[in-house]
Structure formats: structure tokens, C-alpha cells
Amino acid sequence: MTRRLLGLWLGLSLCHAPVWAQHPHETRTYDFFGLTGGLADGLDPTTLKPSEANDLQNIVFDTSGGIEKRGGSARINTTAACGSEAMTGLFMYRQSDGDRFLLAVCANDTLLRMTYGSGTTGPDGAWSAITGSLSFVINQDHLADFATVQDVAIIEDGLNTTPPFVYTGSGNATSLQASDSDVPNASIVEFHNRILWVAGRSDARSRLDFSNLDNYTVWTNTDFLLVETDDNQVITGLKSAFDCLYVFKTESIHRVCGRDRDNLRMEQMVSGVGAASNSAIQVVNNRLMFLTSQGDIALYDGGLNLQFISFKISGTLNAATVNFNRFQYARSAFLDDSEFYLSLSTVSSNTHDLILMYDIDVGAWTKFSGLNANSMAIYEIGTQQHAVIFGDDGGFALRYPTGNSDNGAAIDAFYQSGHLRLDLPHRKLFRELQVFIRQEGAFSITIEHRVDFAATGTTSSISLAGASALWDSAIWDAASHGDITTAIRRIIIDTPGDFFQWRIRDNSTNQAFLLRGLSLWVEEIMG
């Protein structure tokens, strides 16, 4: 080799060799914000997006894109009602003159009323019996149903062998059958197009009866529709929507349109999919949302389009987790055009110890524990201010959300990510996790990180205080920043691996935490 060529070869070699020697690693930062993908335990955890959770509990989604520990619940009545048995139905009854009442049906065979204070005051906390001479025998699984018709409340105790009851706002409730002997027995009531409709009678489970137009007290014994009596199904729900009455059966959906007996027309809209429970059907932003008899949750536009929205949470909605035999007792409520709540029983439970919540705004699921919602409704805590009210299995009605505990009991909240491989094909060195969290006084929460499918990982307790520093071998504080009082915490990892998972948890009665996001610093291991 000539001296000129040898010099060129050495020059090129030296030009490349120092680049590898001086920069053997490439450091990247991965930001995990917008954590509103929700629960996705029906998907493989290695395929989840950074915004989705492999598991979570008692977590809600913040408007900032962060995740937050849900609010607490508190009893409205401080002394147990219902003979300390379950509340099987709750309803807010408003009259045209502005008078408001909470109504309840109880498993000790009583009807209750709670009045409101004046002005913007909420319910006064005292239940009064309005059962009067009515007689019925129910248990915690009879689904009470309600409707407001011409300024009176129609109450159905859930028994298919009794007629509906009537409450006018004073005195005791009475039987609707007292005004007309032709009033049929029923377990479901719905007011639609100035007609009271009932279904679920014990001797005709596919029959739909209706009152006279503009007179719920008058019934003609020939005014009924038979809804596919030979399909081996029963009517499971009624819902007024889109100017028609929708009739849900076990595995089909029908609709009845028209305004009086002379122009009623009925047609089947959906075959193969029906509702499990009347109490689990809601009108959600111009669509019907319901629990199907097969254990899916569907959105239906009232025409021919039906969409299943529960595939991501099939890890929760399966026979190993929830009690399929109790789908027929599911309850639901819809709060302020944004949150759909569904109360179910876990696999070994006979009470409603699991709530699934679908956040309409972000299109994501979460789940709650610690709330035993045997009945559920939306009510006013003041003028035009709404909250969810739960009736438990011990005679208490509870408001949600309020406070930081469930009537004094701690709320166990956690969020767990999927197994994140990021976009680096090679083995990585996970350097540091940076946590952006709202400042919350002097409280602390737990952060855990795991590498390569480890069953347990490294746990760190981090302070939510914004000004006080927290020093140890792994964590230090960068104080609070800006007007939104965000505390920044850093956790040193220095662990090689392929997959990374993080988990945040708090099981105290402290203030709810708000995690705005995280940043993960990673170095690619090459060679």
C-alpha cells in the first residue's frame, strides 16, 4: 500500500472510531401524557398504547388528560332506612310547581319519600314512609321502576304480579288499579307520547299494554300489543327515545311509533341482540346505551346501527370476573351528558360491588370498587346541580362524588400501564422516570416500576408537597411549578430490559391525587 493510500485509510478509520467511542448510547425521552385511553384489560398488555391501562380501579379521567383518584361518597340519611335492608329503587320526582322529592322502594316492602329544603337546598336527609295500605313482597333483586306522568309519580315495585302505584306528592301512595280495574300487572313502566306503557306481567311476558291517550288512569283491556310471542324471548326493557317507544327483549329490539291506538305501528329493528335489564338502559347523547344479555355493552342509534363498545374491557366482562347470572339485575345511571355508570356483581358476589363507568367525552372505561350500588339514579343536590345517588343493601342512600372517602372508608385507587416496549428494537437501559403530579399538601403516594414482566417491581413513596424537598437514594424534588401547582418528582431506575411497566397507587383517605403525566428517559444498548 502506498503511503498516500495508507494515510487515507488511517484517516477514514480514525474518523469513524471516535464516534462510537464517544457516543456509545443514544438517550431518548418518552412522554406519557394524555392518559385517557382507559381500561384495556381485554387486550394483550404488550400491545397497549401508553395512554391505555392494563388494570385500574377507582380512577377517573381529568380534563387535562391526566388520571385522578375518584371522589368519595357520603350517606344522605344518617340513620338506616328500609329496616336496614336494600334499597331496590331510587327516583327524583319533580313537580311542575318546583316541588322536589326523592322516592325509594325498599326490600322490606315499603315506599319512602324524602323532601327538599327551600331554595337551592338539597334533600333534607329524612325518609318518610308513604306505603299506606299497599302490600307487596319483594327482595333486593326486584328492580323498581319509575315514571313521571301528568305531574304524578308512577312507581313499579318490580313484581310482575302487582299493578303500578301512584304518588302525588302528599299523603301515601295508592294503587293505580284503584282508579281502573283494567290496569294490568307489570314490572316495567314508561311514559311515552302522552301514554303510559307497561310490560313484564307474569302471565304474558311478551305483551305491551298501554293507557288511554292523556289519561293514565283509564285502561281498555283490549289496548295491548303482542311483541313476537313465539320467539322464546321476554320483554326486558322499555325506553322512550327519538319519538318512538323502544321495546327490548332478551335477544331483539323493536320499536312502536305513533300517537294513539289507531295509528300505532310496530317493527323489529335488531335481531340477535337484546337487553339484559331494563334498569341498565339509558339514553346517552341521542343513542341508547345498554347491557346486552350476552354481557356486552352496546350503543344503538335507534335505527339499524348498533356498536359494541366493551371489547376493550372483556378482561372484566367475563365469567371469571363478573356474575353472569346477575346481569338481569344490573343498574345504571347517566350523569350530565358525559358519564354512564353500570352497577354489576363480581363473580362470587350477590350484591352490586362493581361499577363500570364509561366517560363519553374521552370514550374510555374505568371501574370502581367500594360502592355497593343496589339501586342508582341521578338527583339534584341543589338547583340544577346533579350527582349520582346510590342505594346500598343496608338502607342508606349515598351521594357521589363528594369528599375523599367512602363514608369514612379509604378508597383504594391504582392505575397500571401495559408492558411498554416503546419504539426501540434493541435492549434498553431505563434510566429515570419523571413524574408530573398535582401538589396535594403533605400527602404521599406510591409509584412502582417493573421491567420485563416481573410480578413485582421497585416501589417508591413520593411526596405530593410542592415546596418541601424529599431526598434519598432514588428520588429528589424539583418543587412546584407554575400556577397549576404541579410537583415534579424523579425516580432513578438504571435497569436494563426490553419492556417497562409503571403503576401508581393510593389507598388512603387523603385528598385525591392527579397524575398529569410521566417522562421516561431511556438509553438504547447497542453492540
XYZ file of C-alpha atoms in Angstrom:
527
model
C 0.000 0.000 0.000
C 1.392 3.403 -0.893
C 1.973 5.984 1.777
C -0.822 8.176 0.325
C -3.376 5.333 0.416
C -2.216 4.239 3.872
C -2.753 7.763 5.165
C -6.246 7.928 3.616
C -7.178 4.567 5.163
C -5.966 5.601 8.615
C -7.815 8.913 8.308
C -11.116 7.230 7.487
C -10.667 4.692 10.286
C -9.930 7.315 12.878
C -12.877 9.393 11.610
C -15.368 6.599 12.388
C -13.854 5.024 15.503
C -14.167 8.046 17.852
C -17.900 8.475 17.069
C -18.675 5.068 18.631
C -16.240 5.528 21.455
C -17.509 8.966 22.431
C -21.263 8.327 21.938
C -21.925 4.634 22.644
C -25.536 5.305 23.736
C -28.432 7.374 22.468
C -30.654 8.858 25.187
C -34.332 9.331 24.397
C -37.231 10.732 26.373
C -40.676 9.192 26.134
C -43.558 11.335 27.375
C -46.705 9.668 28.706
C -49.370 12.331 28.789
C -52.978 12.158 27.686
C -53.607 9.088 29.876
C -57.254 8.833 28.840
C -57.251 5.594 26.866
C -58.902 3.921 29.833
C -59.094 0.306 30.910
C -57.989 -2.158 28.218
C -57.704 -5.457 30.083
C -59.268 -7.259 27.140
C -56.170 -6.613 25.021
C -52.711 -8.162 25.251
C -50.716 -5.936 27.648
C -47.749 -5.809 25.248
C -49.934 -4.146 22.585
C -51.371 -1.353 24.721
C -50.804 2.273 23.863
C -49.067 4.419 26.511
C -52.463 6.078 27.116
C -54.198 2.766 27.989
C -54.271 0.851 31.258
C -53.733 -2.856 31.719
C -55.599 -2.509 35.006
C -57.082 0.304 37.063
C -59.504 0.910 39.902
C -61.215 3.985 41.345
C -59.616 6.197 38.704
C -61.316 8.919 36.653
C -60.093 10.987 33.707
C -59.222 14.637 34.163
C -59.868 17.339 31.569
C -56.101 17.956 31.443
C -55.580 14.450 30.042
C -54.342 13.138 33.355
C -55.757 10.478 35.657
C -57.266 11.220 39.047
C -58.382 9.288 42.076
C -62.181 9.317 42.080
C -64.125 11.320 44.614
C -65.725 9.788 47.650
C -69.310 9.098 48.664
C -71.347 10.089 51.700
C -74.634 8.986 53.194
C -77.598 11.271 52.672
C -79.525 9.703 55.538
C -77.520 9.157 58.710
C -79.956 6.584 60.135
C -80.618 3.385 58.201
C -83.967 3.222 56.429
C -85.741 0.248 54.811
C -85.489 -1.773 58.011
C -81.737 -1.865 57.267
C -82.467 -3.817 54.084
C -81.620 -2.939 50.490
C -82.944 -0.021 48.505
C -84.255 -1.545 45.279
C -85.069 1.694 43.503
C -84.424 5.453 43.698
C -86.046 8.267 41.754
C -86.038 12.049 41.761
C -89.603 13.299 41.380
C -90.098 16.921 40.353
C -93.482 18.578 40.041
C -94.334 21.447 37.706
C -94.590 23.876 40.626
C -90.952 23.162 41.547
C -91.544 20.823 44.485
C -88.970 18.030 44.604
C -88.837 14.645 46.296
C -86.602 11.615 46.431
C -88.567 8.366 46.222
C -87.289 4.946 47.253
C -88.539 1.373 47.133
C -87.227 -0.932 49.854
C -86.716 -4.665 50.203
C -88.703 -4.589 53.440
C -91.800 -3.883 51.284
C -92.079 -0.161 51.921
C -92.124 3.022 49.852
C -90.242 6.076 51.124
C -90.149 9.789 50.405
C -87.548 12.448 51.206
C -88.378 16.133 50.794
C -86.155 19.032 49.742
C -85.476 22.211 51.644
C -86.361 25.614 50.270
C -84.437 27.413 47.534
C -81.273 25.637 46.449
C -81.134 23.355 49.481
C -80.776 19.652 48.759
C -82.786 16.759 50.229
C -83.280 17.037 53.990
C -81.914 13.571 54.867
C -85.079 12.203 56.498
C -87.026 9.357 54.873
C -90.771 9.115 55.494
C -92.927 6.078 54.736
C -95.634 6.527 52.080
C -96.588 2.854 51.769
C -100.028 3.338 53.261
C -102.278 0.334 52.671
C -100.226 -1.051 49.792
C -98.987 -4.610 50.173
C -96.174 -6.266 48.237
C -93.352 -8.705 48.936
C -90.002 -8.070 47.231
C -86.299 -8.756 47.750
C -83.115 -6.871 46.855
C -83.198 -8.117 43.270
C -86.602 -6.782 42.279
C -85.891 -3.826 40.013
C -88.130 -0.900 40.898
C -89.119 1.349 38.001
C -90.485 4.904 37.879
C -92.072 7.440 35.545
C -93.491 10.944 35.877
C -96.902 11.243 34.220
C -99.000 14.417 34.261
C -97.249 15.655 37.410
C -97.639 12.423 39.394
C -95.075 9.701 40.064
C -95.766 6.192 38.802
C -93.948 3.578 40.894
C -93.499 -0.074 39.954
C -92.137 -2.332 42.682
C -90.551 -4.761 40.196
C -93.006 -7.577 40.892
C -94.726 -8.882 37.771
C -97.789 -9.808 39.817
C -98.704 -6.297 41.063
C -100.018 -3.188 39.265
C -98.154 0.146 39.336
C -98.563 2.580 42.249
C -99.272 6.330 42.174
C -97.805 9.083 44.357
C -98.991 12.683 44.047
C -96.524 14.384 46.402
C -98.710 14.267 49.519
C -100.218 11.578 51.671
C -99.487 7.947 50.835
C -99.037 6.130 47.564
C -102.022 4.250 46.161
C -102.566 1.505 43.620
C -103.253 2.639 40.059
C -105.676 -0.249 39.859
C -107.888 1.546 42.369
C -108.843 4.023 39.620
C -109.472 1.376 36.951
C -109.767 -2.354 37.464
C -108.409 -2.939 33.952
C -104.936 -1.695 34.921
C -102.633 -4.678 34.243
C -99.941 -6.113 36.467
C -96.443 -5.146 35.359
C -92.787 -4.844 36.333
C -91.743 -2.105 33.844
C -93.312 1.333 33.254
C -92.556 4.057 30.688
C -94.346 7.286 29.730
C -94.200 7.988 26.008
C -96.241 10.227 23.683
C -98.811 11.071 26.381
C -99.465 7.373 27.043
C -98.396 5.212 29.986
C -96.950 1.893 28.796
C -96.352 -1.174 30.961
C -94.800 -4.583 30.376
C -93.455 -7.599 32.232
C -96.695 -9.096 33.517
C -96.279 -12.633 34.799
C -98.883 -14.234 32.532
C -97.839 -12.517 29.281
C -94.117 -11.733 29.122
C -94.249 -10.500 25.501
C -97.300 -8.274 25.949
C -97.173 -4.466 25.921
C -100.190 -2.715 27.495
C -100.999 0.992 27.185
C -103.350 3.500 28.805
C -105.701 5.916 27.115
C -104.185 8.956 25.477
C -103.724 11.780 28.018
C -105.279 9.724 30.811
C -103.057 7.279 32.641
C -105.946 6.297 34.946
C -108.102 4.822 32.173
C -107.263 1.490 30.575
C -109.042 -0.571 27.945
C -108.456 -4.301 28.279
C -108.086 -4.648 24.506
C -105.365 -1.970 24.280
C -102.204 -4.013 24.041
C -99.601 -5.159 21.523
C -98.054 -8.598 21.303
C -94.330 -8.363 20.588
C -93.236 -11.551 18.787
C -94.853 -14.007 21.193
C -93.313 -17.087 19.512
C -89.629 -16.114 19.717
C -88.941 -17.701 23.133
C -87.990 -14.280 24.483
C -89.436 -11.921 27.093
C -89.655 -8.136 27.239
C -86.728 -6.881 29.309
C -86.966 -3.116 28.855
C -88.897 -0.079 27.596
C -87.369 3.260 26.669
C -88.870 6.355 25.078
C -86.452 7.825 22.525
C -86.387 9.500 19.098
C -90.200 9.936 19.033
C -90.770 6.170 19.333
C -91.030 3.632 22.140
C -88.239 1.042 22.044
C -89.131 -2.406 23.309
C -86.166 -4.531 24.326
C -86.453 -8.284 24.507
C -83.853 -10.846 25.519
C -82.312 -11.008 22.033
C -84.092 -8.421 19.904
C -85.127 -4.754 19.782
C -88.462 -3.483 18.482
C -89.944 -0.030 18.214
C -93.500 1.278 18.394
C -94.245 4.594 16.698
C -97.480 6.563 16.543
C -99.553 8.718 18.889
C -102.769 6.792 19.552
C -104.261 3.329 19.229
C -105.445 3.949 15.667
C -102.041 4.651 14.132
C -99.594 2.621 16.233
C -97.115 0.667 14.168
C -94.558 -1.813 15.455
C -91.455 -3.144 13.710
C -88.437 -5.222 14.668
C -85.204 -3.245 14.383
C -82.476 -5.564 15.705
C -82.260 -9.348 15.821
C -79.802 -11.356 17.924
C -79.058 -8.588 20.438
C -81.272 -7.532 23.326
C -81.101 -6.021 26.799
C -80.320 -7.899 29.983
C -82.023 -5.429 32.317
C -84.458 -2.538 31.999
C -82.518 -0.673 34.681
C -79.343 -0.846 32.574
C -80.753 1.053 29.569
C -80.031 4.779 29.194
C -80.490 7.413 26.514
C -76.938 8.689 26.036
C -76.493 11.743 23.814
C -79.116 10.655 21.274
C -78.177 6.992 21.407
C -79.378 4.094 23.514
C -76.712 2.521 25.705
C -77.402 -0.831 27.354
C -76.025 -4.084 28.741
C -76.812 -6.945 26.388
C -77.974 -10.368 27.522
C -74.614 -11.719 26.303
C -72.656 -9.389 28.596
C -71.567 -6.770 26.076
C -72.293 -3.064 26.274
C -73.791 -1.543 23.153
C -74.596 1.846 21.683
C -77.640 1.886 19.406
C -78.758 4.784 17.198
C -82.412 3.742 17.144
C -82.254 2.621 13.533
C -80.132 -0.147 12.097
C -76.716 0.758 13.527
C -75.515 -0.931 16.701
C -71.970 -0.674 18.058
C -70.318 -2.737 20.797
C -68.063 -0.574 22.959
C -66.934 -3.058 25.616
C -64.369 -5.137 23.691
C -61.506 -3.389 25.483
C -62.813 -4.450 28.896
C -63.549 -8.084 28.103
C -60.998 -8.929 30.794
C -63.528 -7.570 33.274
C -66.735 -8.580 31.489
C -66.128 -12.318 31.564
C -67.419 -15.237 33.604
C -64.242 -15.371 35.699
C -64.741 -11.817 36.946
C -68.442 -10.928 36.954
C -71.558 -12.900 37.846
C -73.325 -13.527 34.529
C -76.398 -14.867 36.340
C -76.938 -11.399 37.806
C -76.852 -9.390 34.569
C -80.654 -9.316 34.742
C -80.316 -7.221 37.932
C -77.867 -4.648 36.548
C -78.495 -0.975 37.322
C -77.304 2.147 35.522
C -77.376 5.955 35.550
C -76.232 8.687 33.170
C -74.771 11.900 34.605
C -74.716 15.261 32.816
C -74.266 14.010 29.248
C -70.826 12.588 29.982
C -70.701 9.620 32.383
C -72.519 6.267 32.106
C -72.485 4.184 35.311
C -73.271 0.462 35.329
C -73.602 -1.495 38.584
C -72.785 -5.236 38.454
C -71.879 -8.118 40.770
C -68.454 -9.756 40.801
C -68.284 -13.487 40.250
C -68.625 -14.589 43.876
C -70.965 -11.801 44.986
C -74.723 -11.466 45.267
C -74.547 -7.711 45.755
C -73.631 -4.918 43.365
C -69.982 -4.490 44.321
C -68.589 -3.389 40.934
C -69.323 -0.223 38.971
C -68.156 0.309 35.417
C -68.041 3.914 34.254
C -67.801 4.968 30.613
C -66.580 8.530 30.085
C -68.371 9.732 26.962
C -66.058 12.721 26.485
C -62.898 10.616 26.100
C -64.512 7.316 25.033
C -62.864 5.263 27.775
C -63.775 2.837 30.576
C -62.846 2.816 34.232
C -64.103 0.752 37.178
C -64.978 1.480 40.795
C -64.917 -0.653 43.918
C -66.096 0.203 47.412
C -69.539 1.395 46.276
C -72.349 -1.100 46.813
C -74.987 0.298 44.448
C -78.069 -1.887 44.707
C -80.032 0.961 43.120
C -78.915 4.044 41.249
C -80.306 7.348 39.963
C -79.438 10.959 39.175
C -80.715 13.641 41.518
C -80.349 17.341 42.263
C -78.107 18.322 45.151
C -79.279 21.897 44.630
C -80.969 23.778 41.828
C -79.664 22.384 38.509
C -76.734 20.680 40.248
C -76.664 16.944 39.637
C -74.938 13.989 41.285
C -75.309 10.222 41.360
C -77.277 8.693 44.217
C -76.687 5.058 45.203
C -78.968 2.957 47.356
C -76.968 0.284 49.165
C -78.013 -3.051 50.673
C -78.319 -1.676 54.220
C -80.907 1.095 53.921
C -78.626 4.040 53.097
C -78.661 6.395 50.128
C -75.260 7.827 49.224
C -74.212 10.812 47.168
C -71.350 10.518 44.682
C -68.973 12.265 44.179
C -68.311 14.102 47.410
C -65.334 14.171 49.779
C -62.268 11.933 49.722
C -63.547 8.738 51.363
C -66.475 6.358 51.076
C -68.341 7.449 54.162
C -65.066 7.346 56.117
C -63.617 4.241 54.447
C -60.405 4.537 52.420
C -60.592 4.433 48.630
C -58.054 2.043 47.096
C -57.110 3.604 43.756
C -54.498 2.372 41.301
C -53.529 2.630 37.638
C -51.232 0.173 35.871
C -49.837 0.655 32.391
C -49.298 -2.014 29.787
C -45.892 -3.601 29.144
C -44.311 -0.855 27.041
C -41.606 -1.763 24.547
C -41.510 1.750 23.101
C -40.038 2.014 19.597
C -36.500 0.827 20.334
C -35.849 -2.615 18.830
C -32.776 -3.295 20.945
C -32.352 -3.906 24.638
C -32.588 -0.684 26.610
C -31.319 0.900 29.786
C -34.212 2.526 31.628
C -32.537 5.483 33.277
C -35.090 7.654 35.038
C -38.822 8.200 35.474
C -40.038 11.757 35.867
C -43.493 12.180 37.448
C -45.662 15.275 36.983
C -48.323 15.305 39.689
C -50.585 17.884 41.287
C -49.400 19.292 44.587
C -51.578 17.936 47.429
C -50.400 19.337 50.757
C -48.085 16.943 52.606
C -49.504 13.640 51.371
C -47.621 10.826 49.635
C -48.486 8.167 47.069
C -46.768 5.065 45.755
C -45.127 4.623 42.356
C -43.896 1.204 41.239
C -41.913 0.327 38.113
C -41.381 -3.149 36.673
C -39.092 -4.430 33.941
C -39.632 -7.423 31.627
C -42.884 -8.858 33.023
C -41.710 -9.021 36.624
C -44.560 -9.817 39.021
C -43.315 -7.149 41.388
C -41.040 -4.199 40.906
C -39.349 -1.367 42.725
C -41.680 0.751 44.827
C -41.092 4.376 45.750
C -43.138 6.613 48.016
C -43.216 10.138 46.667
C -44.396 13.287 48.349
C -47.136 15.380 46.783
C -45.877 18.503 48.546
C -44.652 21.177 46.229
C -42.140 23.108 48.310
C -40.599 20.588 50.682
C -37.717 18.564 49.272
C -37.581 14.800 49.542
C -34.075 13.360 49.383
C -33.000 9.752 49.329
C -31.015 7.433 47.118
C -33.569 7.399 44.344
C -35.823 10.473 44.499
C -35.370 14.201 44.626
C -37.764 17.105 44.345
C -37.918 19.852 41.780
C -40.544 21.808 43.772
C -43.823 23.105 42.376
C -44.089 24.984 39.130
C -46.479 27.471 37.582
C -49.994 28.416 38.504
C -51.314 24.846 38.434
C -49.074 23.815 41.378
C -47.567 20.758 39.759
C -44.947 18.866 41.722
C -42.207 17.156 39.707
C -40.629 14.002 41.066
C -37.764 11.965 39.632
C -37.149 8.286 40.263
C -33.793 6.773 39.295
C -34.157 3.344 37.680
C -30.861 2.335 35.977
C -32.163 -1.100 34.984
C -31.714 -2.808 31.597
C -34.587 -4.582 29.884
C -36.965 -4.731 26.938
C -40.373 -3.935 28.449
C -41.309 -1.308 31.022
C -44.442 -1.056 33.192
C -45.445 1.559 35.756
C -48.096 1.578 38.459
C -49.415 4.321 40.748
C -51.463 3.615 43.872
C -53.077 5.343 46.833
C -55.328 3.623 49.381
C -55.751 6.386 51.937
C -58.490 8.844 52.862
C -56.284 11.755 51.803
C -57.021 14.170 49.032
C -57.407 12.674 45.582
C -54.208 12.708 43.514
C -53.999 13.961 39.936
C -51.220 12.498 37.793
C -50.711 14.786 34.809
C -48.158 12.576 33.074
C -44.735 10.964 33.128
C -41.481 11.109 31.211
C -39.205 8.078 30.844
C -35.526 8.532 29.973
C -34.127 5.581 28.068
C -30.779 4.678 26.550
C -30.526 2.147 23.759
C -27.928 -0.541 24.444
C -26.075 -1.188 21.210
C -23.481 -3.832 20.473
